[in-house]
Structure formats: structure tokens, C-alpha cells
Tab-separated table of C-alpha atoms and ligand atoms in Angstrom:
chain	number	residue	atom	x	y	z
A	1	MET	CA	0.182	0.025	-0.046
A	2	THR	CA	1.228	3.527	-0.899
A	3	PHE	CA	-0.160	6.957	0.237
A	4	GLU	CA	-1.710	7.269	-3.314
A	5	ASP	CA	-4.223	4.574	-2.306
A	6	PHE	CA	-5.524	7.112	-0.092
A	7	THR	CA	-8.273	9.365	-1.781
A	8	LEU	CA	-6.022	12.477	-0.722
A	9	CYS	CA	-6.066	15.638	-2.809
A	10	PRO	CA	-2.972	16.194	-5.059
A	11	ALA	CA	-1.621	19.036	-2.843
A	12	LEU	CA	-1.393	16.664	0.050
A	13	GLN	CA	-0.076	13.941	-1.963
A	14	ARG	CA	2.825	16.229	-2.954
A	15	GLY	CA	3.300	17.272	0.779
A	16	VAL	CA	3.376	13.802	1.848
A	17	ALA	CA	5.775	12.986	-1.180
A	18	ASP	CA	8.080	15.980	-0.420
A	19	HIS	CA	8.265	14.714	2.864
A	20	GLY	CA	9.813	11.380	1.846
A	21	TYR	CA	7.265	9.126	3.062
A	22	THR	CA	5.983	6.282	0.673
A	23	THR	CA	4.454	3.669	2.702
A	24	PRO	CA	1.950	4.353	5.374
A	25	THR	CA	2.509	2.938	8.854
A	26	PRO	CA	-0.149	0.546	10.295
A	27	VAL	CA	-2.010	3.228	12.471
A	28	GLN	CA	-2.200	5.311	9.226
A	29	ARG	CA	-3.303	2.492	6.999
A	30	GLU	CA	-6.116	1.718	9.478
A	31	ALA	CA	-7.011	5.444	10.683
A	32	ILE	CA	-7.051	7.240	7.451
A	33	PRO	CA	-9.735	5.896	5.638
A	34	PRO	CA	-12.373	5.889	8.374
A	35	ALA	CA	-11.142	9.362	9.279
A	36	LEU	CA	-11.572	10.602	5.611
A	37	ALA	CA	-15.135	9.030	5.659
A	38	GLY	CA	-15.950	11.297	8.706
A	39	ARG	CA	-16.265	8.485	11.353
A	40	ASP	CA	-15.300	8.954	14.848
A	41	LEU	CA	-12.275	7.120	15.880
A	42	ILE	CA	-10.384	5.869	18.989
A	43	ALA	CA	-6.847	4.587	18.190
A	44	SER	CA	-4.729	3.012	20.595
A	45	ALA	CA	-1.284	3.674	19.319
A	46	GLN	CA	1.912	4.769	20.950
A	47	THR	CA	4.186	7.588	19.925
A	48	GLY	CA	6.593	6.839	17.268
A	49	THR	CA	3.821	4.848	15.161
A	50	GLY	CA	3.042	7.799	12.888
A	51	LYS	CA	0.063	9.004	14.381
A	52	THR	CA	0.300	12.491	13.929
A	53	ALA	CA	0.169	11.947	10.227
A	54	ALA	CA	-2.874	9.612	10.875
A	55	PHE	CA	-5.077	12.572	12.045
A	56	LEU	CA	-3.356	15.453	10.404
A	57	LEU	CA	-3.809	13.883	6.735
A	58	PRO	CA	-7.605	13.633	7.323
A	59	ALA	CA	-7.857	16.827	8.866
A	60	LEU	CA	-5.889	18.743	6.071
A	61	GLU	CA	-7.831	16.833	3.486
A	62	ARG	CA	-11.103	18.414	4.923
A	63	LEU	CA	-9.880	21.903	5.028
A	64	GLN	CA	-8.306	21.761	1.669
A	65	THR	CA	-11.280	20.318	-0.183
A	66	GLN	CA	-14.536	21.090	1.718
A	67	LYS	CA	-15.858	24.696	1.619
A	68	PRO	CA	-16.538	26.088	5.169
A	69	VAL	CA	-19.748	27.449	5.978
A	70	ARG	CA	-17.988	30.558	7.454
A	71	ARG	CA	-14.163	31.123	7.657
A	72	SER	CA	-14.109	33.136	10.874
A	73	ALA	CA	-12.866	30.614	13.245
A	74	PRO	CA	-10.831	27.310	13.523
A	75	ARG	CA	-12.640	24.337	11.713
A	76	VAL	CA	-10.119	21.541	13.091
A	77	LEU	CA	-8.843	21.706	16.683
A	78	VAL	CA	-5.966	19.536	17.854
A	79	LEU	CA	-5.818	19.258	21.579
A	80	THR	CA	-2.479	18.048	23.049
A	81	PRO	CA	-0.871	17.581	26.246
A	82	THR	CA	2.403	19.543	26.012
A	83	ARG	CA	3.763	22.557	24.353
A	84	GLU	CA	6.505	20.275	22.572
A	85	LEU	CA	4.148	18.180	21.260
A	86	ALA	CA	1.898	21.117	19.895
A	87	SER	CA	4.897	22.618	18.102
A	88	GLN	CA	5.859	19.175	16.496
A	89	ILE	CA	2.322	18.875	15.328
A	90	LEU	CA	2.255	22.216	13.845
A	91	VAL	CA	5.437	21.752	11.955
A	92	GLU	CA	4.434	18.404	10.588
A	93	GLY	CA	1.106	19.980	9.666
A	94	LYS	CA	3.051	22.666	7.834
A	95	ALA	CA	4.950	20.311	5.964
A	96	TYR	CA	2.095	18.014	4.742
A	97	GLY	CA	0.096	21.069	3.840
A	98	ARG	CA	2.709	23.089	2.480
A	99	HIS	CA	0.929	23.028	-1.143
A	100	ALA	CA	-2.351	23.364	0.245
A	101	ARG	CA	-4.319	26.643	1.419
A	102	VAL	CA	-4.967	25.984	4.863
A	103	ALA	CA	-3.833	28.527	7.544
A	104	GLN	CA	-2.323	26.641	10.759
A	105	GLY	CA	-1.533	27.846	14.041
A	106	CYS	CA	-0.620	27.042	17.408
A	107	ILE	CA	-1.326	28.421	20.988
A	108	VAL	CA	0.533	26.970	24.044
A	109	GLY	CA	1.188	28.133	27.641
A	110	GLY	CA	4.412	29.647	28.622
A	111	VAL	CA	4.766	32.380	26.079
A	112	SER	CA	3.112	35.580	25.879
A	113	PHE	CA	-0.376	36.062	24.953
A	114	GLY	CA	0.301	39.036	22.408
A	115	PRO	CA	1.625	37.178	19.212
A	116	GLN	CA	-1.471	34.467	19.992
A	117	LEU	CA	-4.114	37.537	20.195
A	118	ASN	CA	-2.683	38.423	16.437
A	119	LEU	CA	-2.694	34.765	15.333
A	120	LEU	CA	-6.341	34.314	16.640
A	121	GLY	CA	-7.269	37.521	15.024
A	122	GLN	CA	-6.339	36.238	11.531
A	123	ARG	CA	-7.881	33.436	9.719
A	124	ILE	CA	-7.022	30.031	11.075
A	125	ASP	CA	-8.183	26.767	9.928
A	126	LEU	CA	-6.603	24.561	12.085
A	127	LEU	CA	-5.637	25.379	15.452
A	128	VAL	CA	-3.319	23.158	17.693
A	129	ALA	CA	-3.417	24.021	21.299
A	130	THR	CA	-2.691	22.858	24.956
A	131	PRO	CA	-5.693	22.739	27.184
A	132	GLY	CA	-4.356	25.349	29.744
A	133	ARG	CA	-3.913	28.126	27.484
A	134	LEU	CA	-6.913	27.574	25.265
A	135	ILE	CA	-8.858	27.788	28.379
A	136	ASP	CA	-7.218	31.092	28.960
A	137	HIS	CA	-8.410	32.039	25.602
A	138	LEU	CA	-11.561	31.032	25.843
A	139	GLU	CA	-12.293	32.876	29.402
A	140	ARG	CA	-10.910	36.110	27.465
A	141	GLN	CA	-13.188	35.298	24.526
A	142	THR	CA	-10.329	35.620	22.181
A	143	VAL	CA	-10.945	32.332	20.587
A	144	ARG	CA	-14.391	30.588	19.260
A	145	LEU	CA	-14.891	27.018	18.902
A	146	ASP	CA	-18.301	27.045	17.540
A	147	GLN	CA	-16.977	26.446	13.840
A	148	VAL	CA	-15.008	23.293	14.907
A	149	GLU	CA	-15.919	20.316	12.400
A	150	LEU	CA	-13.156	18.081	13.470
A	151	LEU	CA	-11.894	17.732	17.072
A	152	VAL	CA	-8.613	15.623	17.789
A	153	LEU	CA	-7.655	14.440	21.165
A	154	ASP	CA	-3.965	13.717	20.875
A	155	GLU	CA	-2.360	11.620	23.632
A	156	ALA	CA	-5.675	11.647	25.609
A	157	ASP	CA	-4.289	9.347	28.202
A	158	ARG	CA	-1.515	11.926	28.788
A	159	MET	CA	-3.974	14.778	29.234
A	160	LEU	CA	-5.714	13.079	31.781
A	161	ASP	CA	-2.469	12.127	33.522
A	162	MET	CA	-1.689	15.682	33.537
A	163	GLY	CA	-4.894	16.720	35.188
A	164	PHE	CA	-6.654	18.446	32.244
A	165	ILE	CA	-10.034	16.487	32.666
A	166	HIS	CA	-12.026	19.303	33.319
A	167	ALA	CA	-10.175	21.961	30.955
A	168	VAL	CA	-10.625	19.134	28.155
A	169	THR	CA	-14.372	18.647	29.078
A	170	ARG	CA	-14.701	22.744	29.217
A	171	ILE	CA	-13.064	23.001	25.654
A	172	VAL	CA	-15.369	20.048	24.141
A	173	ALA	CA	-18.326	21.865	25.637
A	174	LYS	CA	-17.579	24.738	23.486
A	175	CYS	CA	-17.161	22.676	20.404
A	176	PRO	CA	-20.319	21.994	18.173
A	177	ARG	CA	-22.187	18.492	19.159
A	178	GLU	CA	-22.159	18.065	15.351
A	179	ARG	CA	-18.625	17.289	14.711
A	180	GLN	CA	-16.327	14.428	14.047
A	181	THR	CA	-13.881	13.549	16.903
A	182	LEU	CA	-10.585	11.421	16.847
A	183	MET	CA	-9.105	10.298	19.889
A	184	PHE	CA	-5.353	8.954	20.234
A	185	THR	CA	-4.259	7.371	23.220
A	186	ALA	CA	-1.193	4.885	23.950
A	187	THR	CA	-3.289	3.310	26.999
A	188	TRP	CA	-6.765	2.699	27.851
A	189	ASP	CA	-8.569	2.645	31.205
A	190	ASP	CA	-11.952	3.348	32.317
A	191	ARG	CA	-11.277	7.194	32.607
A	192	LEU	CA	-10.829	7.191	28.886
A	193	ALA	CA	-13.683	4.950	27.984
A	194	LYS	CA	-15.969	7.414	30.355
A	195	LEU	CA	-14.435	10.255	27.969
A	196	ALA	CA	-14.756	8.312	24.616
A	197	ARG	CA	-18.471	7.683	26.070
A	198	GLU	CA	-19.250	11.356	26.316
A	199	MET	CA	-17.242	12.667	23.332
A	200	LEU	CA	-17.309	10.490	20.517
A	201	ARG	CA	-20.396	8.955	18.640
A	202	ASP	CA	-20.233	5.314	17.393
A	203	PRO	CA	-16.477	5.231	17.245
A	204	ILE	CA	-14.384	2.856	15.288
A	205	ARG	CA	-11.562	1.471	17.554
A	206	ILE	CA	-8.436	0.659	16.001
A	207	SER	CA	-5.466	-0.730	18.278
A	208	ILE	CA	-1.698	-0.901	17.149
A	209	ALA	CA	0.204	-3.079	19.236
A	210	PRO	CA	3.268	-1.337	20.832
A	211	SER	CA	5.491	-4.072	19.213
A	212	ALA	CA	4.177	-3.213	15.771
A	213	ALA	CA	6.427	-0.960	13.623
A	214	THR	CA	8.751	1.173	15.203
A	215	ALA	CA	8.934	-0.528	18.365
A	216	ALA	CA	10.977	-3.257	16.901
A	217	LEU	CA	13.464	-1.084	15.900
A	218	ILE	CA	14.594	-0.113	19.460
A	219	GLU	CA	16.900	-2.213	21.449
A	220	HIS	CA	16.101	-2.425	24.842
A	221	ARG	CA	18.691	-2.930	27.530
A	222	VAL	CA	19.231	-2.829	31.348
A	223	HIS	CA	22.538	-1.965	32.895
A	224	LEU	CA	22.541	-2.943	36.563
A	225	ALA	CA	24.223	-0.479	38.875
A	226	ASP	CA	25.146	-0.654	42.431
A	227	ASP	CA	24.734	2.885	43.400
A	228	GLY	CA	24.708	6.599	42.311
A	229	ALA	CA	28.521	6.579	41.756
A	230	HIS	CA	28.154	3.341	39.518
A	231	LYS	CA	25.502	4.901	37.435
A	232	ASP	CA	27.467	8.037	36.858
A	233	LYS	CA	30.262	5.800	35.228
A	234	LEU	CA	27.878	3.588	33.022
A	235	LEU	CA	26.546	7.067	32.016
A	236	ARG	CA	29.585	8.568	30.998
A	237	HIS	CA	30.716	5.262	29.292
A	238	LEU	CA	27.421	5.188	27.187
A	239	LEU	CA	27.522	8.730	26.127
A	240	THR	CA	31.312	8.688	25.250
A	241	ASN	CA	30.567	5.642	23.184
A	242	VAL	CA	27.282	6.324	21.084
A	243	ALA	CA	27.885	8.111	17.672
A	244	GLY	CA	24.748	10.085	17.563
A	245	GLN	CA	22.687	12.023	19.833
A	246	SER	CA	21.229	11.009	23.143
A	247	LEU	CA	18.469	12.002	25.502
A	248	VAL	CA	18.811	11.235	29.302
A	249	PHE	CA	15.784	11.159	31.471
A	250	THR	CA	15.637	11.853	35.505
A	251	LYS	CA	12.971	11.651	37.651
A	252	THR	CA	12.958	15.455	38.777
A	253	LYS	CA	13.685	18.846	37.371
A	254	ARG	CA	16.609	19.277	39.942
A	255	ARG	CA	18.121	16.299	39.136
A	256	ALA	CA	17.931	16.919	35.113
A	257	LYS	CA	19.542	20.602	35.882
A	258	LYS	CA	22.497	18.993	37.977
A	259	LEU	CA	23.244	16.253	35.903
A	260	ALA	CA	23.407	18.363	32.989
A	261	GLU	CA	25.677	20.657	34.888
A	262	GLN	CA	27.772	17.961	36.049
A	263	LEU	CA	28.373	16.360	32.514
A	264	GLU	CA	29.011	19.832	31.199
A	265	ARG	CA	31.881	20.413	33.816
A	266	GLN	CA	33.094	16.977	32.493
A	267	GLY	CA	33.298	18.273	29.080
A	268	TYR	CA	30.142	16.954	27.225
A	269	ASP	CA	28.108	18.733	25.042
A	270	VAL	CA	24.961	18.945	26.759
A	271	ASP	CA	21.920	20.872	27.600
A	272	SER	CA	18.771	20.238	30.173
A	273	LEU	CA	15.017	20.637	29.448
A	274	HIS	CA	12.772	20.704	31.999
A	275	GLY	CA	9.631	22.500	33.264
A	276	ASP	CA	11.411	25.286	35.427
A	277	MET	CA	12.988	26.712	32.191
A	278	LYS	CA	11.249	29.433	30.228
A	279	GLN	CA	9.470	28.262	27.151
A	280	SER	CA	11.972	30.387	25.054
A	281	ALA	CA	15.070	28.405	26.792
A	282	ARG	CA	13.194	25.074	26.109
A	283	ASN	CA	12.685	26.011	22.411
A	284	ARG	CA	16.597	27.012	22.007
A	285	THR	CA	17.587	23.624	23.520
A	286	LEU	CA	15.161	21.625	21.332
A	287	ASP	CA	16.172	23.826	18.239
A	288	ALA	CA	19.819	22.729	19.089
A	289	LEU	CA	19.028	18.979	19.373
A	290	LYS	CA	17.214	19.010	16.015
A	291	ARG	CA	19.652	20.891	14.230
A	292	ASN	CA	22.164	18.417	15.418
A	293	GLN	CA	24.080	21.459	17.364
A	294	LEU	CA	23.775	19.561	20.550
A	295	ARG	CA	24.728	15.979	21.362
A	296	ILE	CA	22.942	15.296	24.867
A	297	VAL	CA	19.850	16.707	26.369
A	298	VAL	CA	18.912	15.759	29.966
A	299	ALA	CA	15.351	15.899	30.364
A	300	THR	CA	12.216	15.196	32.502
A	301	ASP	CA	9.228	13.288	31.185
A	302	VAL	CA	7.046	16.222	30.648
A	303	ALA	CA	9.603	18.449	29.038
A	304	ALA	CA	10.501	15.691	26.445
A	305	ARG	CA	7.222	15.167	25.219
A	306	GLY	CA	6.967	15.794	21.592
A	307	ILE	CA	10.626	15.602	20.974
A	308	ASP	CA	11.169	14.357	17.368
A	309	VAL	CA	14.645	14.207	16.467
A	310	PRO	CA	15.298	11.830	13.500
A	311	GLU	CA	19.156	11.217	14.557
A	312	LEU	CA	18.338	10.462	18.466
A	313	ALA	CA	20.551	7.163	18.631
A	314	LEU	CA	20.356	6.685	22.463
A	315	VAL	CA	17.924	7.076	25.207
A	316	ILE	CA	18.985	6.561	28.613
A	317	ASN	CA	16.917	5.965	31.789
A	318	PHE	CA	19.337	7.265	34.554
A	319	ASP	CA	16.129	7.126	36.717
A	320	LEU	CA	13.458	4.668	35.735
A	321	PRO	CA	9.923	6.299	35.250
A	322	HIS	CA	7.438	5.808	38.112
A	323	VAL	CA	4.600	5.503	35.692
A	324	PRO	CA	5.559	2.231	33.293
A	325	GLU	CA	3.775	3.770	30.473
A	326	ASP	CA	6.330	6.634	30.653
A	327	TYR	CA	9.096	4.074	29.848
A	328	VAL	CA	7.267	3.469	26.537
A	329	HIS	CA	6.818	7.205	25.758
A	330	ARG	CA	10.614	7.661	26.512
A	331	THR	CA	12.013	4.995	24.740
A	332	GLY	CA	9.543	5.822	21.850
A	333	ARG	CA	12.093	8.921	21.408
A	334	THR	CA	14.623	6.739	19.386
A	335	GLY	CA	14.206	4.016	16.954
A	336	ARG	CA	11.519	6.505	15.128
A	337	ALA	CA	9.987	5.565	11.781
A	338	GLY	CA	12.844	3.490	10.199
A	339	ALA	CA	15.744	4.504	12.297
A	340	THR	CA	17.149	2.099	14.542
A	341	GLY	CA	17.911	3.110	18.299
A	342	THR	CA	18.994	2.068	21.543
A	343	ALA	CA	17.268	2.277	25.253
A	344	VAL	CA	19.173	1.647	27.980
A	345	SER	CA	17.965	1.746	31.595
A	346	LEU	CA	20.281	2.213	34.406
A	347	VAL	CA	18.868	0.017	37.183
A	348	SER	CA	19.790	0.176	40.835
A	349	LEU	CA	18.481	-1.916	43.590
A	350	ASP	CA	16.223	0.653	44.455
A	351	ASP	CA	14.930	0.767	41.068
A	352	ARG	CA	14.097	-3.021	40.815
A	353	PRO	CA	10.089	-2.698	41.558
A	354	LEU	CA	9.981	0.212	38.916
A	355	LEU	CA	11.932	-2.143	36.399
A	356	ALA	CA	9.340	-5.053	37.360
A	357	ALA	CA	6.578	-2.783	36.943
A	358	ILE	CA	7.802	-1.871	33.316
A	359	GLU	CA	8.410	-5.428	32.455
A	360	LYS	CA	4.862	-6.535	33.540
A	361	PHE	CA	3.487	-3.544	31.558
A	362	THR	CA	5.348	-4.031	28.502
A	363	GLY	CA	4.870	-7.972	28.759
A	364	LYS	CA	8.930	-8.114	27.912
A	365	THR	CA	12.136	-8.912	30.213
A	366	ILE	CA	14.597	-6.328	29.087
A	367	GLU	CA	17.711	-7.765	28.424
A	368	ARG	CA	20.484	-7.534	31.192
A	369	HIS	CA	24.044	-5.858	29.565
A	370	ALA	CA	27.420	-5.403	31.308
A	371	ILE	CA	30.077	-3.111	30.153
A	372	PRO	CA	33.541	-4.799	30.634
A	373	GLY	CA	35.323	-3.162	33.547
A	374	LEU	CA	32.114	-1.671	34.896
A	375	GLU	CA	30.222	-4.821	35.857
A	376	PRO	CA	27.758	-4.509	38.654
A	377	VAL	CA	28.973	-6.103	42.035
A	378	ILE	CA	25.326	-7.751	42.054
A	379	ILE	CA	24.507	-9.975	39.168
A	380	ASP	CA	21.034	-11.492	38.462
A	381	LEU	CA	20.456	-14.716	36.973
A	382	PRO	CA	17.416	-16.535	35.355
A	383	ALA	CA	14.605	-17.454	37.764
A	384	GLY	CA	14.986	-21.006	38.851
A	385	HIS	CA	18.769	-21.194	37.528
A	386	ARG	CA	20.898	-23.271	39.925
A	387	ALA	CA	24.124	-21.418	40.194
A	388	LYS	CA	27.249	-23.373	40.360
A	389	PRO	CA	29.574	-22.428	43.209
A	390	GLN	CA	31.987	-20.081	41.735
A	391	PRO	CA	35.205	-18.593	43.401
A	392	THR	CA	34.841	-15.276	45.012
A	393	ARG	CA	35.149	-12.468	42.796
A	394	GLN	CA	36.711	-9.228	44.141
A	395	PRO	CA	34.813	-6.547	43.050
A	396	LYS	CA	36.182	-4.139	40.576
A	397	ARG	CA	34.930	-1.160	42.517
A	398	PRO	CA	35.275	-2.326	46.167
A	399	GLN	CA	34.526	1.153	48.031
A	400	ARG	CA	31.412	1.618	45.951
A	401	GLY	CA	28.476	2.764	48.195
A	402	GLY	CA	26.936	0.798	50.407
A	403	ARG	CA	27.692	-0.567	53.917
A	404	PRO	CA	31.536	-1.953	54.328
A	405	GLN	CA	31.833	-5.505	54.864
A	406	GLY	CA	31.702	-6.526	58.521
A	407	LYS	CA	29.364	-7.873	60.630
A	408	SER	CA	26.244	-6.073	59.432
A	409	ALA	CA	27.265	-7.180	55.833
A	410	PRO	CA	25.043	-9.664	53.778
A	411	ARG	CA	25.736	-13.278	53.761
A	412	ALA	CA	28.905	-14.772	52.440
A	413	SER	CA	30.192	-14.183	49.128
A	414	GLY	CA	28.982	-16.473	46.369
A	415	GLY	CA	25.701	-16.884	48.254
A	416	GLU	CA	22.304	-17.723	46.110
A	417	ARG	CA	18.940	-16.564	47.118
A	418	HIS	CA	15.835	-17.000	45.023
A	419	GLY	CA	17.832	-17.270	41.806
A	420	GLU	CA	19.918	-14.456	42.542
A	421	ARG	CA	23.673	-14.524	42.825
A	422	VAL	CA	25.502	-12.240	44.880
A	423	ALA	CA	29.163	-12.457	43.844
A	424	THR	CA	30.618	-10.205	46.594
A	425	PRO	CA	28.475	-8.678	49.277
A	426	VAL	CA	29.897	-5.250	49.242
A	427	GLY	CA	27.328	-2.394	48.880
A	428	VAL	CA	24.366	-5.028	48.820
A	429	ASP	CA	21.462	-4.650	50.977
A	430	ASP	CA	20.410	-7.839	52.362
A	431	HIS	CA	16.578	-7.040	52.477
A	432	ARG	CA	15.779	-6.487	49.145
A	433	PRO	CA	16.518	-9.533	47.147
A	434	ALA	CA	13.018	-10.439	45.654
A	435	PHE	CA	13.438	-8.532	42.706
A	436	LEU	CA	16.581	-10.164	41.628
A	437	MET	CA	14.454	-13.019	40.393
A	438	ARG	CA	13.832	-11.571	37.016
A	439	LYS	CA	14.539	-13.792	33.870
A	440	THR	CA	17.463	-12.738	31.948
A	441	GLY	CA	17.458	-12.287	28.101
A	442	ALA	CA	14.155	-13.830	27.712
A	443	ARG	CA	13.260	-11.695	24.709
B	1	LIG	P1	4.545	10.154	15.535
B	1	LIG	O1	3.975	8.873	15.891
B	1	LIG	O2	3.429	10.644	14.816
B	1	LIG	O3	5.175	10.938	16.513
B	1	LIG	O4	5.676	9.827	14.288
B	1	LIG	C1	6.766	9.354	14.309
B	1	LIG	C2	7.764	9.572	13.314
B	1	LIG	O5	7.431	8.859	12.211
B	1	LIG	C3	7.886	11.005	12.990
B	1	LIG	O6	9.239	11.462	12.738
B	1	LIG	C4	7.059	10.982	11.449
B	1	LIG	O7	7.786	12.097	11.018
B	1	LIG	C5	7.367	9.702	11.115
B	1	LIG	N1	6.621	9.268	10.102
B	1	LIG	C6	5.355	9.339	10.148
B	1	LIG	N2	4.588	8.562	9.247
B	1	LIG	C7	5.623	7.940	8.503
B	1	LIG	C8	5.568	7.340	7.079
B	1	LIG	N3	4.518	6.843	6.616
B	1	LIG	N4	6.812	7.051	6.761
B	1	LIG	C9	8.037	7.330	7.292
B	1	LIG	N5	7.924	7.979	8.434
B	1	LIG	C10	6.940	8.361	9.094
């Protein structure tokens, strides 16, 4: 199947071809025909599957080929959770629509109102917005949604996770009841089912398995780490030995900032991306990353949403995410649409429950890797594996973290419990063995 099999107008066909796409991705194959036919749709598709084009192309087709009743207000509204995602959608929309006569714009928080008021004062057919700022404009009566023919809820699960449910409900209430609605979400639960019942009419359901398409192009790895200092060393090794650009995730804004500063002092070409930064600074960092003028970005989850950098070779979870879905979102930043990428998680003992939750969520055991010279002191073995007694191995980094060997140290070296083998007990907390039972290399 090619894009020519869709009944898209010549202007959009040219836009897609100019962009270098030839074959539609699975979500595009399944979503575009019913969306073009005017049906409501719920698509369960992860980021990285090509979902943006799956809703933008039918939206642009409508705007290009169907005459408006009045041209005074947006006819397509795309709601998306973050500013970065909104800008990315606009960039894609402008690329596909470059030969079409469609006015597109984006309004997001964190930037001044002035330019947005100018934008909203002009003709605008397709509006991409984040919920918070759109509510501000609705309250100031600087935007009208009564001409919306097509509403897209992009990353609906994430909008709910970010607490936008009331904003979304209020926005949708301002749109005409008679409209088409497309909902895209990576996950599905009762909250989304309720939202869908309230906002969609007889929707077609499409589910694109995470393993489909691009997910297979990401190599997932776990590096076990004994403590923070070990993580630092692993991180430096990984960053030094990758050819392309890297994105490193931390769990807090402070840690992102601190880690970026630390890496910068060590001579790496690095910047951070987090919610405490002004929007203009965030845009600068993103721009530098996209232009390949920056090799490493240390980011938090929210700030990293919507990053789409074709060259991104490596995603590193310096801290594992607390929400397993975020693992999929984070690692979806690499291995995008045909490119291959690596996703590495640095996992300390404390992180093991989070790793277990991620493996349960994705249904896959992530392969454990070790870097020669930087092996962890603690090793894990396949569940049920009967380890042969081994000679005591001296740790490569005997002083790293944890308690010193002594009366409070865990059991003797070479001991095995629950399929876990503790090579040498330096730095091992004896009371947290259970999650070392994971199978290794089962993928
Ligand atoms: P998305 O899931 O929309 O964020 O898209 C992920 C990446 O896939 C983006 O870099 C898109 O530009 C790219 N992409 C989308 N559709 C296609 C396609 N049919 N062929 C090649 N790349 C695509």
C-alpha cells in the first residue's frame, strides 16, 4: 500500500511525497480511511507509530477540499498535552500542507499572549493547542470554537494524567455537538472509556500493538548499577561511546539540571530540558538538538514529550520512570520511523520494583547487559537457575556505596537466594532480594 491509495487531494499527496514518506505506517493504514469518511475514531497507538500524520492528513484533506460555512474561526482543533508536542504537530501539519491553502497555528502556555492574539485575530483553519492556554483564551473570549468540525484529542491518556480532564471537558463543551472526533491514546482505562462515551459517537476502534512498526527497531537494555556513583560511570561510558545524539531522563527537574551541569563540567556537549525553564530556553535547546548542534539533552518526562529528532541514537533512563507507560513514551523517542535506536535503563537496587512494573506492563523482560570493567557487583540470573558455586570474585570497585563488609554485611560471598547470585556482598542491602528473580535475556 502507498499514500496514493488514500483518496487524498493532489496538494496533500505532494506534501507527503516531499516529506519523503512512501508507505503508510499501520496506524495510518487503519485510521486514515475511516477518518476521511467522517467517522469518529479511537486509536490506541504509541508515540513513534506515525499517529500524527494519521490525524493530520484527514484534517488537512477536509480543510483543503470542503468549503467552510464561515471562515471566521478554527474548523479543526487538535488538543495535545504539551507545548513541545503542539509545536511538533504544527511543524508536521505545515510540512504536509505546504502545497495546500490551509492556515494553521498553535497556541500554548508559557509564552506571551500578544502574538497569540494576533494569530487568533487572523484566519486560522487548523488550531493546535494545549488545554490550559486554550481555556485562558476561551475565558478572555479571544477564541471561538463554534465552527469546529473536527476535534482531535491527541495523547488523551496523557492529558488526563496531567490533570487536564476538566479543561478538556470545558473545551469540548464549547465545540459544536455535530462534529467528528478522533481520539488517540497510548493506553486505555476506565477514565478514557468514560471520556470516549461522552465525546465520541459510534467510534471505530483501532489498536496498534506497541510491538508493531517502530517499536521493533529499538533495542532495549538494562545495565544493573550498584549505586549512584556506578550509574555516573555507566552514563559517561554510554555517552562517550555512542555515535549519535542522546536523550537522558531523570525523575526530577532538579536532577536534570544538576546532571546536565555535572556532565558539562566533564566536557560533554549537553543541555537540560525541564519544566522550570522558560519556554524560550526550552525551544532553544530543542532547536539545537534538532539541528544536530547539541549532542546530549538531560530531560524530565513532561519536557521531553513531543521531541522528534530523527538522529536520536540513544535514550538513557538515568532514573526509571514511576509510571510504566512513561517507559514506552521515553523510549519511543529513539528508533523512530525506520531508524534504529537503543534504549538503556540504569537500574539500581532501589529501582528494581520500577523495572519489574515496566516489564509487567510491556510484557517483556529487558535484556541485561554489562560493560566490561563496569560490571555490577550484584548480578542476577534467570529465575530458577541453579548457580554453580563460583570462586569469590573481588569487585572491581570495592569501595562503591553501601555498607562496608563487616558484621552487618549480607551473607557470605558466592551465596544464592531466589535465583540471585551475590558475587561479593559489598554494597548489597540484604533486605531487598526479591526483585533479583527476573529472567534474564528472555526477549
Ligand atoms: P509520530 O508517532 O506521529 O510521532 O511519528 C513518529 C515519526 O514517524 C515522525 O518522525 C514522523 O515524521 C515519522 N513518520 C510518520 N509517518 C511516516 C511514514 N509513513 N513513513 C515514514 N516516516 C513516518
